[in-house]
Amino acid sequence: MKCESSYILLRSLRFHAFHGVEAQERLVGNDYEISLRLKVDVSRAVLSDQVDDTINYAEVYQLVAEVVTTPVNLVEHLAGAIGERLFQRWSQIEAIDVTVLKLNPPMGADCRGAGVELHLTNPS
């Protein structure tokens, strides 16, 4: 068996945070949903069944939770900061798809959220 490509997925991580351009957003906060798709070779873990041969997704969650606690104006910046920190921590990540949705955007629309999706590649 040969593993052609592999990804670690974390879907719909939920946070309450204080991002936004408007003062009210920084005061009361909003609910955010973050999803990640990390392109990383996990073929050793497929064979070994050892967490040391992969990226521990609980550690990924903790890193994202840390980044989300620092208020920023834009979800674009937040998504980029998440990607940057992940690449700094795990150099073996080849690429990241990160989606950040603000679930109750203050724009007067009835919607499930507004946000961004970035496809980032490892600069190294």
Coordinates of C-alpha atoms in Angstrom, one line a residue, residues 70-112:
T70 CA -5.9 37.7 20.7
P71 CA -8.4 40.2 19.3
V72 CA -7.9 41.3 15.7
N73 CA -9.9 43.5 13.3
L74 CA -10.3 41.1 10.4
V75 CA -11.1 37.4 10.0
E76 CA -8.6 37.5 7.1
H77 CA -5.8 38.4 9.6
L78 CA -7.0 35.8 12.1
A79 CA -6.9 33.0 9.4
G80 CA -3.4 34.1 8.4
A81 CA -2.2 34.2 12.0
I82 CA -3.5 30.6 12.6
G83 CA -1.6 29.4 9.5
E84 CA 1.6 31.2 10.4
R85 CA 1.6 29.7 13.9
L86 CA 0.9 26.2 12.6
F87 CA 3.8 26.4 10.1
Q88 CA 6.1 27.7 12.8
R89 CA 5.2 24.9 15.2
W90 CA 5.2 22.0 12.7
S91 CA 7.6 22.4 9.7
Q92 CA 6.4 19.1 8.2
I93 CA 3.0 20.7 7.3
E94 CA 3.1 21.2 3.5
A95 CA -0.1 23.3 3.1
I96 CA -3.0 24.5 5.2
D97 CA -6.6 25.2 4.2
V98 CA -8.1 27.4 7.0
T99 CA -11.7 28.6 7.1
V100 CA -12.8 31.2 9.6
L101 CA -16.5 32.1 9.9
K102 CA -18.0 34.8 12.1
L103 CA -21.4 33.1 12.8
N104 CA -23.4 36.3 13.6
P105 CA -21.8 39.0 11.5
P106 CA -23.1 42.5 12.1
M107 CA -24.3 43.2 8.6
G108 CA -28.0 42.9 8.8
A109 CA -28.3 39.7 6.9
D110 CA -29.9 36.4 8.0
C111 CA -27.1 34.0 7.3
R112 CA -25.1 31.1 8.8

